[in-house]
Short mmCIF file of C-alpha atoms and ligand atoms in Angstrom, two decimals:
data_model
loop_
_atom_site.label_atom_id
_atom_site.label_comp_id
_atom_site.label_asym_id
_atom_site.label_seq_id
_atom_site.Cartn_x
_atom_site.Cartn_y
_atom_site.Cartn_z
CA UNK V 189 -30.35 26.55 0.13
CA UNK V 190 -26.84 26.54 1.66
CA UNK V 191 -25.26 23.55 1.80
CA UNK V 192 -23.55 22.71 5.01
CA UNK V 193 -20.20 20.59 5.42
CA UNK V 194 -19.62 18.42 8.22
CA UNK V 195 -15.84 18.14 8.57
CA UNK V 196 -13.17 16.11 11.29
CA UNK V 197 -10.62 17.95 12.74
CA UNK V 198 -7.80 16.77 14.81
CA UNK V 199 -8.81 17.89 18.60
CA UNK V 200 -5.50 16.80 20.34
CA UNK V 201 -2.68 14.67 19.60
CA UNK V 202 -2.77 10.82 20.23
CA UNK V 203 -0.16 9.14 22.66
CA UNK V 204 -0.33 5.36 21.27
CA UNK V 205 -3.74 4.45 19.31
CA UNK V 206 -6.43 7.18 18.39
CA UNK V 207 -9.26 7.75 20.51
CA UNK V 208 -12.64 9.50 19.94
CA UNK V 209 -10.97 12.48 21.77
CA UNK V 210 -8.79 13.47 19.46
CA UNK V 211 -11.25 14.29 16.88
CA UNK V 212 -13.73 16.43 16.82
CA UNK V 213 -16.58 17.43 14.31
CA UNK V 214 -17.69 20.46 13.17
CA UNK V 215 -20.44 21.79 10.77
CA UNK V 216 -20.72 24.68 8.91
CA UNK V 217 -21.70 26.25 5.44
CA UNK V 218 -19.59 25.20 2.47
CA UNK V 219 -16.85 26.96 1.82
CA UNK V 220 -17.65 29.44 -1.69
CA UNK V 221 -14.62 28.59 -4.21
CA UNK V 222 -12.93 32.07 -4.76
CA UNK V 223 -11.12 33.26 -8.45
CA UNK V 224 -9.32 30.57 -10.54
CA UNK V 225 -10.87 27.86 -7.81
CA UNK V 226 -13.13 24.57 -7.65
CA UNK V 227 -15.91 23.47 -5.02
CA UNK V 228 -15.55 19.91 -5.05
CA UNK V 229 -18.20 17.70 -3.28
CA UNK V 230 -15.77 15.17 -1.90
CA UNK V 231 -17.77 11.29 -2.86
CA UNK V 232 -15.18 9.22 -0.81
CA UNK V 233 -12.12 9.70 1.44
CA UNK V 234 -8.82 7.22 1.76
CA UNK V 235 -7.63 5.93 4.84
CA UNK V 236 -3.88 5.77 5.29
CA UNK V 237 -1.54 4.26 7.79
CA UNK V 238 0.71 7.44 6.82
CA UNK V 239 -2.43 9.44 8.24
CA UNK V 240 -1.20 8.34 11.91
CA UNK V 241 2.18 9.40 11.53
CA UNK V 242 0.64 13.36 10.25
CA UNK V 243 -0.83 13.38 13.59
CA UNK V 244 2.43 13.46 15.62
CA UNK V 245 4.08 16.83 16.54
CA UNK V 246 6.96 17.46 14.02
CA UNK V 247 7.01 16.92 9.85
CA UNK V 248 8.90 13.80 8.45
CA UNK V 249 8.53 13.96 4.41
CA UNK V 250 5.22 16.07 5.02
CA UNK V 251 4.52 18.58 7.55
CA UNK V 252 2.47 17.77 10.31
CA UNK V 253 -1.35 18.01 10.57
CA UNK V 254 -2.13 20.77 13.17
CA UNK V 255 -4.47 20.94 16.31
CA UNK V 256 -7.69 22.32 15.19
CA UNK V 257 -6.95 22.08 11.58
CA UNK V 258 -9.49 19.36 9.30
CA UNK V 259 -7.31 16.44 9.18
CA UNK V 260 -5.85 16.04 5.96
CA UNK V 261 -6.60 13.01 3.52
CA UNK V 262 -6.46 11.98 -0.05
CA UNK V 263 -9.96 11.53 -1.55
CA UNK V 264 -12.39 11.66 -4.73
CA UNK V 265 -15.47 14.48 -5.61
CA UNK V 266 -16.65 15.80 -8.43
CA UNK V 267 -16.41 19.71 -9.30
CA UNK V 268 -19.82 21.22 -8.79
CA UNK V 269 -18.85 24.75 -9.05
CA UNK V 270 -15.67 26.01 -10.38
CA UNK V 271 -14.23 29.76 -11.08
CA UNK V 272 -11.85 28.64 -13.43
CA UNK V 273 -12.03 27.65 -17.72
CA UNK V 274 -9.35 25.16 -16.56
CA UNK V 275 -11.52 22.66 -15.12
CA UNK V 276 -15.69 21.98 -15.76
CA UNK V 277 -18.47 21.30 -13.52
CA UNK V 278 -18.97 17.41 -13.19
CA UNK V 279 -15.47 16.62 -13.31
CA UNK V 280 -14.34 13.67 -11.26
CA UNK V 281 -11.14 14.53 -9.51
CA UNK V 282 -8.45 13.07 -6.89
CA UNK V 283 -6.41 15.36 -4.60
CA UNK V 284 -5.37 16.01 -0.35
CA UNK V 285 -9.05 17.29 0.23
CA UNK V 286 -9.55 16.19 3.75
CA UNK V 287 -11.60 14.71 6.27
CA UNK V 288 -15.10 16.81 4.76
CA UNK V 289 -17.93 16.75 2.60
CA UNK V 290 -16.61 19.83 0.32
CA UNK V 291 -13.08 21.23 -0.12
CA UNK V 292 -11.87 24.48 -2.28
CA UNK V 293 -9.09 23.93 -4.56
CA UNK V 294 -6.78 24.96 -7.52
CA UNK V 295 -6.77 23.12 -10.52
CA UNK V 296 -3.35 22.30 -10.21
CA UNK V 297 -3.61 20.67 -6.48
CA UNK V 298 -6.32 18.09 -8.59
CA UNK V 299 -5.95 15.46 -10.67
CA UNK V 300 -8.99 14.47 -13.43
CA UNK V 301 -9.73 10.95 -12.74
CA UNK V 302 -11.48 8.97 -15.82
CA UNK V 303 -15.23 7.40 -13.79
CA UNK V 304 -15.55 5.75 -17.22
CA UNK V 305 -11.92 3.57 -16.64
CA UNK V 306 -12.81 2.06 -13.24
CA UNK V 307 -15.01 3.05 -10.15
CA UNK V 308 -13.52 6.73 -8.94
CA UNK V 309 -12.48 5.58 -5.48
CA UNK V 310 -10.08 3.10 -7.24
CA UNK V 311 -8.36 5.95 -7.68
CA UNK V 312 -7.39 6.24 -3.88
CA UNK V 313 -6.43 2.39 -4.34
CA UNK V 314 -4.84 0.16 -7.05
CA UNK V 315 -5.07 3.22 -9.46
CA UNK V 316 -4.11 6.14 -6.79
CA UNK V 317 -0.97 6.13 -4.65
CA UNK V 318 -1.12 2.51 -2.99
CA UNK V 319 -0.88 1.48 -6.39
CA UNK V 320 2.16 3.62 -7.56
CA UNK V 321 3.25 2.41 -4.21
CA UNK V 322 3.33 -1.04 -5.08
CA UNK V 323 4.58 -1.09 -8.42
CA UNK V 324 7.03 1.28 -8.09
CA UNK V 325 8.35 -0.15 -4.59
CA UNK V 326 8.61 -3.66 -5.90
CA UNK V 327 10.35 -3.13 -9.53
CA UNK V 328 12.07 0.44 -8.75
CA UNK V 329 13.45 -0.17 -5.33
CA UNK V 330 13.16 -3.87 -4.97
CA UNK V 331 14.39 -4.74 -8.56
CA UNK V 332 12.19 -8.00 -8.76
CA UNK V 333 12.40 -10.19 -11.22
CA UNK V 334 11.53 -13.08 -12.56
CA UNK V 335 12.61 -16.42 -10.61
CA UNK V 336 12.92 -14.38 -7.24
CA UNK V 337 11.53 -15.41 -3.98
CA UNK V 338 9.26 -11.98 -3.38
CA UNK V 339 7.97 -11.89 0.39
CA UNK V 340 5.54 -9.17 1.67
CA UNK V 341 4.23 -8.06 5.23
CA UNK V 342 0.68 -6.43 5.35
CA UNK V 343 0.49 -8.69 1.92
CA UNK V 344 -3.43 -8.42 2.48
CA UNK V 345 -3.58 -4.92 2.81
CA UNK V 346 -4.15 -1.78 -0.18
CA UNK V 347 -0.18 -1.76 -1.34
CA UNK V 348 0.43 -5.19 -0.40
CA UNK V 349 -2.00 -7.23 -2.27
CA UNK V 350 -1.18 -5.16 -5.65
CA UNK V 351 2.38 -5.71 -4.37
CA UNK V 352 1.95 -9.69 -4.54
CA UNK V 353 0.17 -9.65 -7.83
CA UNK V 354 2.32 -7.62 -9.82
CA UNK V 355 5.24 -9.94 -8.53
CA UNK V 356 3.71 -13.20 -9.55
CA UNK V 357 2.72 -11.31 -12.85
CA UNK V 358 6.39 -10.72 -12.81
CA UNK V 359 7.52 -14.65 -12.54
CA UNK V 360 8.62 -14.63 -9.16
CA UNK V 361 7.29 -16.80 -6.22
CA UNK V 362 5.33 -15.19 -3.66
CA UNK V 363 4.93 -15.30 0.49
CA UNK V 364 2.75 -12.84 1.94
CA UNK V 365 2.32 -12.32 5.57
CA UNK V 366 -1.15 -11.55 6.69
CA UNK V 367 -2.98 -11.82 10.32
CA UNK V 368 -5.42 -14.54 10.35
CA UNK V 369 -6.49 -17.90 8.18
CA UNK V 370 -9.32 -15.89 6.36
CA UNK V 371 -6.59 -13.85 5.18
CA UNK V 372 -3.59 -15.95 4.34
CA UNK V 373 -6.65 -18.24 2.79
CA UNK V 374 -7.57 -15.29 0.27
CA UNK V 375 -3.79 -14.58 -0.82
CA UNK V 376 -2.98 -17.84 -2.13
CA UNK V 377 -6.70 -18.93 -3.59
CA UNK V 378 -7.91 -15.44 -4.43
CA UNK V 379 -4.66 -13.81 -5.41
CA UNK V 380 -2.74 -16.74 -6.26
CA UNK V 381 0.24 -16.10 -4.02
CA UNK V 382 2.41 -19.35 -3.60
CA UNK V 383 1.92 -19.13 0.10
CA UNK V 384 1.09 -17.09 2.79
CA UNK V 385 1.98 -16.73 6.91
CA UNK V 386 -0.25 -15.94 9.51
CA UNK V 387 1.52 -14.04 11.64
CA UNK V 388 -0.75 -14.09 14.63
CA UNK V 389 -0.90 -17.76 14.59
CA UNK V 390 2.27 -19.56 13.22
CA UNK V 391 6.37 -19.11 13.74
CA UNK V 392 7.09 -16.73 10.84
CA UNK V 393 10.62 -17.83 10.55
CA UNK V 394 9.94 -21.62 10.26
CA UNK V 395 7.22 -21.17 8.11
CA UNK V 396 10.34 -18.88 5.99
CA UNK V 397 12.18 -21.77 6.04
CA UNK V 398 9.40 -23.70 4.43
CA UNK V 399 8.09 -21.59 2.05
CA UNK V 400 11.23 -20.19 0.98
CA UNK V 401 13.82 -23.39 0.55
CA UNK V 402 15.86 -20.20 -1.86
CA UNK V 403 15.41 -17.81 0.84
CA UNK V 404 14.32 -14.23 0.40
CA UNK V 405 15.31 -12.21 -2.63
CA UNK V 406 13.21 -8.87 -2.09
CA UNK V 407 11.33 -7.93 1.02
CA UNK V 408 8.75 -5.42 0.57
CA UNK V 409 7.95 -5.20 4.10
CA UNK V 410 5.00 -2.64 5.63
CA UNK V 411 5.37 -3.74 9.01
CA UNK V 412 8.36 -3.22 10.27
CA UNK V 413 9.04 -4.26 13.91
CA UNK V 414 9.46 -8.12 14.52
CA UNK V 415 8.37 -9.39 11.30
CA UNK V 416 11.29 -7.38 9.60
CA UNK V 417 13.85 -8.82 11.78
CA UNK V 418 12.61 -12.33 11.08
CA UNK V 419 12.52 -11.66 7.23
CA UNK V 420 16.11 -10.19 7.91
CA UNK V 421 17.16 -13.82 9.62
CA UNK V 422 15.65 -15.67 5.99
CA UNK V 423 17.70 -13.42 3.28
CA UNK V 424 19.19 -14.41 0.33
CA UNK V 425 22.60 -13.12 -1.16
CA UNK V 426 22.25 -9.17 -2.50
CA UNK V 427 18.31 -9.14 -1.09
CA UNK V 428 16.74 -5.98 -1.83
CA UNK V 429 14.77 -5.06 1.34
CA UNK V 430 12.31 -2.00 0.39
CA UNK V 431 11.08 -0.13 3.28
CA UNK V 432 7.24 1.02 2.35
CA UNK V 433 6.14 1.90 5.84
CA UNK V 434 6.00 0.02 9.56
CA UNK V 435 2.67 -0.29 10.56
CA UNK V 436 3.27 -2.04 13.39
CA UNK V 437 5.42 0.83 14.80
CA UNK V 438 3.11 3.83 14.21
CA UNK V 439 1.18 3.59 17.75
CA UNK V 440 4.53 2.72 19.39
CA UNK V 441 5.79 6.08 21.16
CA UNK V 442 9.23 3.95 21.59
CA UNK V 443 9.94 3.22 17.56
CA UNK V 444 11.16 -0.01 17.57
CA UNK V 445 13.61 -0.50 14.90
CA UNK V 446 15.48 -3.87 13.42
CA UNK V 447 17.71 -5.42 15.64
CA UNK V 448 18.96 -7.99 12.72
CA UNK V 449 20.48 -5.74 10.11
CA UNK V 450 23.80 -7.36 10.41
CA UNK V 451 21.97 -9.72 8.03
CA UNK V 452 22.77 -7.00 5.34
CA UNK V 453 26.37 -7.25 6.04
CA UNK V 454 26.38 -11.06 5.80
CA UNK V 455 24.12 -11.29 2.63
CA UNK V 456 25.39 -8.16 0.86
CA UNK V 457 21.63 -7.30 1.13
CA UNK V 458 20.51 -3.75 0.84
CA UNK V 459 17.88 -2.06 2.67
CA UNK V 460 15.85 1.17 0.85
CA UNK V 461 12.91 3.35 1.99
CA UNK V 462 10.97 5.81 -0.64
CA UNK V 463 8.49 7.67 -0.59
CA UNK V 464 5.73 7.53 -3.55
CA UNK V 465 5.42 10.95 -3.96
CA UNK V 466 8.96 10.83 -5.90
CA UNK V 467 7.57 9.15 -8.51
CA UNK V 468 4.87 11.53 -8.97
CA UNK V 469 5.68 12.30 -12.64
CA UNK V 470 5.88 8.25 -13.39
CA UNK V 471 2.62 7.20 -12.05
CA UNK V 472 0.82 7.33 -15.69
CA UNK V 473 2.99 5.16 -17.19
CA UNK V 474 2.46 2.48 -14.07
CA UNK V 475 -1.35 3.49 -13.40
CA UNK V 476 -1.78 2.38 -17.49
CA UNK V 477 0.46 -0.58 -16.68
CA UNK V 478 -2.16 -1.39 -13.79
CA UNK V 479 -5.46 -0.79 -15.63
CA UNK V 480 -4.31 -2.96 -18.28
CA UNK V 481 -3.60 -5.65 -16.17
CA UNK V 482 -7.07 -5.02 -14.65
CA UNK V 483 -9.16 -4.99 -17.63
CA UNK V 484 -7.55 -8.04 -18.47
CA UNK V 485 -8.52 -10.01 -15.66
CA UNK V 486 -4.49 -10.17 -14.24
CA UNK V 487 -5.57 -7.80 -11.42
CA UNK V 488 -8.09 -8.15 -8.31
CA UNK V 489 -9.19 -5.42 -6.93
CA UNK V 490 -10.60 -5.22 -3.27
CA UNK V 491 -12.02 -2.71 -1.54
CA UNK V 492 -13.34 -1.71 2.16
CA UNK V 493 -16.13 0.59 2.22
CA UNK V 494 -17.48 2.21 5.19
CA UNK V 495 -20.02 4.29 4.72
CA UNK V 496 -20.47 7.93 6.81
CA UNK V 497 -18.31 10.80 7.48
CA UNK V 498 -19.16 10.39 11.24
CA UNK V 499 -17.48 6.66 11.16
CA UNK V 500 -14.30 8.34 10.14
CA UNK V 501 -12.92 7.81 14.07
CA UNK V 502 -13.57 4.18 13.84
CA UNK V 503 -13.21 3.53 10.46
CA UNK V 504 -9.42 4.87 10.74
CA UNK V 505 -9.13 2.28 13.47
CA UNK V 506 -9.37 -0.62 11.45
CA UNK V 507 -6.28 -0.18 9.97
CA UNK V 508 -4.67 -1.11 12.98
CA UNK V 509 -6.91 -3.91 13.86
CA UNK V 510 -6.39 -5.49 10.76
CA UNK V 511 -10.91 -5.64 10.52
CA UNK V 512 -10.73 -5.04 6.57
CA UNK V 513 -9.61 -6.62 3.55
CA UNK V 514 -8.11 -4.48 0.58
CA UNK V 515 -8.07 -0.87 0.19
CA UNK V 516 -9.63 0.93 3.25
CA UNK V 517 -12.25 4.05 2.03
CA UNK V 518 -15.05 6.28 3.76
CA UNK V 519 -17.78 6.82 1.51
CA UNK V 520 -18.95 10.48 2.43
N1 NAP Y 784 6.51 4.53 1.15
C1 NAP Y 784 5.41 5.08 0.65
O1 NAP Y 784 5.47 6.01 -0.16
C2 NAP Y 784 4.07 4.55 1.07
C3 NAP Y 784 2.89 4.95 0.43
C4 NAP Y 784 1.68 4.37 0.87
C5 NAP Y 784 1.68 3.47 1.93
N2 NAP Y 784 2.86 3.14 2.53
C6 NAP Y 784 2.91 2.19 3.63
O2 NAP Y 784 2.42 0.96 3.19
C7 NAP Y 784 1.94 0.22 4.31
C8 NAP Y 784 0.57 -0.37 3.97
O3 NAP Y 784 -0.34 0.70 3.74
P1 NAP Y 784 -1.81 0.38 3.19
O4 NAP Y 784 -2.44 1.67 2.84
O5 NAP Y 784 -1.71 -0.69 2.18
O6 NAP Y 784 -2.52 -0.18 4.49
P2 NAP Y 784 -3.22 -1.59 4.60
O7 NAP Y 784 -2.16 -2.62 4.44
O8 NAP Y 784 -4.38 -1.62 3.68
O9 NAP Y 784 -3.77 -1.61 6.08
C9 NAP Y 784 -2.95 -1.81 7.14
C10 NAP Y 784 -2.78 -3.31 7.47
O10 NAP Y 784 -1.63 -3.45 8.27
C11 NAP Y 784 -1.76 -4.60 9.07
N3 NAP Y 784 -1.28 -4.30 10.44
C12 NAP Y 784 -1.74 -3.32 11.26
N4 NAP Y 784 -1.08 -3.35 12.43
C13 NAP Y 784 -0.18 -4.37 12.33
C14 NAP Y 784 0.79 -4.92 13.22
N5 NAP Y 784 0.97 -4.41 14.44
N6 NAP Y 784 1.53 -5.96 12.80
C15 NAP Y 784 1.36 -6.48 11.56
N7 NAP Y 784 0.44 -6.01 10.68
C16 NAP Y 784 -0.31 -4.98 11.06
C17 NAP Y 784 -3.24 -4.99 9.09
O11 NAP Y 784 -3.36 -6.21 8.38
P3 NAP Y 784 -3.33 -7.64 9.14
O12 NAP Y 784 -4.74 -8.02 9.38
O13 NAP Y 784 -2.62 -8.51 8.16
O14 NAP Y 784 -2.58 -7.45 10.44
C18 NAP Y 784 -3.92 -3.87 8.31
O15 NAP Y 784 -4.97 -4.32 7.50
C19 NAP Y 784 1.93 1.17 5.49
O16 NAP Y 784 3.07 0.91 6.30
C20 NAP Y 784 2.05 2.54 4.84
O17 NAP Y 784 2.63 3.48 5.68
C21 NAP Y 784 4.03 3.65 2.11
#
């Protein structure tokens, strides 16, 4: 019987947020995996903010994704036919497989993922690239350490909740900024954060000045926009602001960038982006590092399922809405 593979493809390019119309879906036959290749059957797919920004017209540190192409998308399978003695049948495996039920790959575009260590789409989240994101943003870039006042925007979000709990596992005090009570109410009970700021309800400066009476020692911001510059107006001496991404600027055809940053010159602060990817040949050391933590109760894990590859238009929307907690994933 041939198996058929129902795949999204990028239709047109958005001006602000996604629509329905710039998708479109497609079904035909699986592809057949050619010599030295894998047929994986793709389990679940991750849902990135950095997904919006592939959709533009021009690359920034990736190329972009192209009209009519599947839109592209990190995501889990297992290998149920393979031309190659480098990798078996019923092998769980991670890789840029796309917005479809099977992809054809190379051994070397996929990564083995232990099902035995933790669920396999935990390997999109706290043990994939959010993850590496986190710990590597916070202690590479950041340099946080123990007694520092550790804020973080999107704190509720895939990178930022791993972001807050490494940093309390780390000895410092933590603010996270979420939207909403429900969510500010989960990072300090849940996670344990010292405090948290709703930023669609409450001044986030004053509530800086209240929460942090030492000001702000790193900023791992995923924002961007507004909240950055009022982080910017709370820093402490040398702060270490690490730019992980700007949410709030990704719909925004005019890119709003900080107004503030003469706060670095006054502080001696320094501001850093990065991109994960970098790190690439570091992320066992920090996915152990993680799992550890995990296994040993240090580490929550949350996750956002949505089930259906035909939800992927308004699934992808609710990173923007803010209507999940954790880790946003499409099971397939
Ligand atoms: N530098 C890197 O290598 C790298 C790698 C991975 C991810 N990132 C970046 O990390 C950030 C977080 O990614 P993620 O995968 O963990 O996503 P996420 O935080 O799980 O989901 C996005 C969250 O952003 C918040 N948000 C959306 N629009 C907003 C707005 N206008 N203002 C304030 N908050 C808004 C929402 O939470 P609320 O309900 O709290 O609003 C939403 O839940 C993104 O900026 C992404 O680009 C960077």
């Amino acid at each position: 019987m041939t198996m058929m593979n129902k795949q999204v493809r990028l239709a047109s390019r958005p001006d602000g947020l996604p629509t329905d119309s710039n998708w479109s879906f497609d079904e035909g036959p699986a592809p057949e995996p050619g010599e030295g290749e894998v047929l994986v059957k793709v389990s679940h797919i991750s849902l990135d903010p950095a997904m919006r920004a592939w959709m533009n017209e021009g690359a920034t540190y990736i190329e972009d994704v192209k009209v009519g192409d599947v839109m592209r998308a990190n995501a889990v399978g297992e290998v149920i036919a393979s031309n190659t003695p480098k990798l078996e049948v019923g092998a769980q495996v991670q890789g840029v497989l796309g917005v479809q039920q099977y992809a054809v790959a190379k051994p070397k575009e996929l990564l083995v993922v232990d099902a035995a260590l933790a669920p396999v789409q935990s390997y999109l989240g706290i043990l994939g690239w959010p993850g590496m994101t986190a710990y590597f943003g916070l202690l590479d870039i950041g340099k946080a350490k123990e007694g520092d006042t550790v804020v973080i925007s999107g704190a509720a979000g895939a990178v930022g909740s791993v972001t807050g709990q490494i940093a309390k596992l780390k000895g410092c005090r933590v603010v996270g900024i979420a939207g909403g009570p429900d969510k500010c109410k989960y990072l300090v009970e849940e996670l344990g954060f010292d405090g948290a700021i709703d930023y669609k309800n409450e001044n986030i400066r004053n509530r800086l000045g209240e929460l942090c009476p030492k000001r702000v020692d790193v900023f791992f911001d995923n924002v961007g926009g507004e909240i950055l510059d009022a982080v910017l107006s709370k820093v402490a001496m040398h702060a270490r602001i690490v730019i992980s991404g700007a949410i709030s600027q990704y719909n925004n055809p005019r890119f709003r960038g900080p107004n503030n940053y003469m706060a670095l010159l006054t502080y001696r602060a320094r501001m850093e982006g990065f991109v994960v990817f970098d790190y690439a040949a570091r992320c066992g050391e920090a996915a152990a590092e993680i799992a550890k933590w995990m296994s040993e109760g240090k580490l929550k894990n949350k996750e956002h399922i949505v089930k259906g590859i035909e939800s992927f238009p308004s699934a992808f929307l609710k990173l923007f809405s803010g209507e999940k907690l954790g880790k946003l994933i499409l099971e397939v």
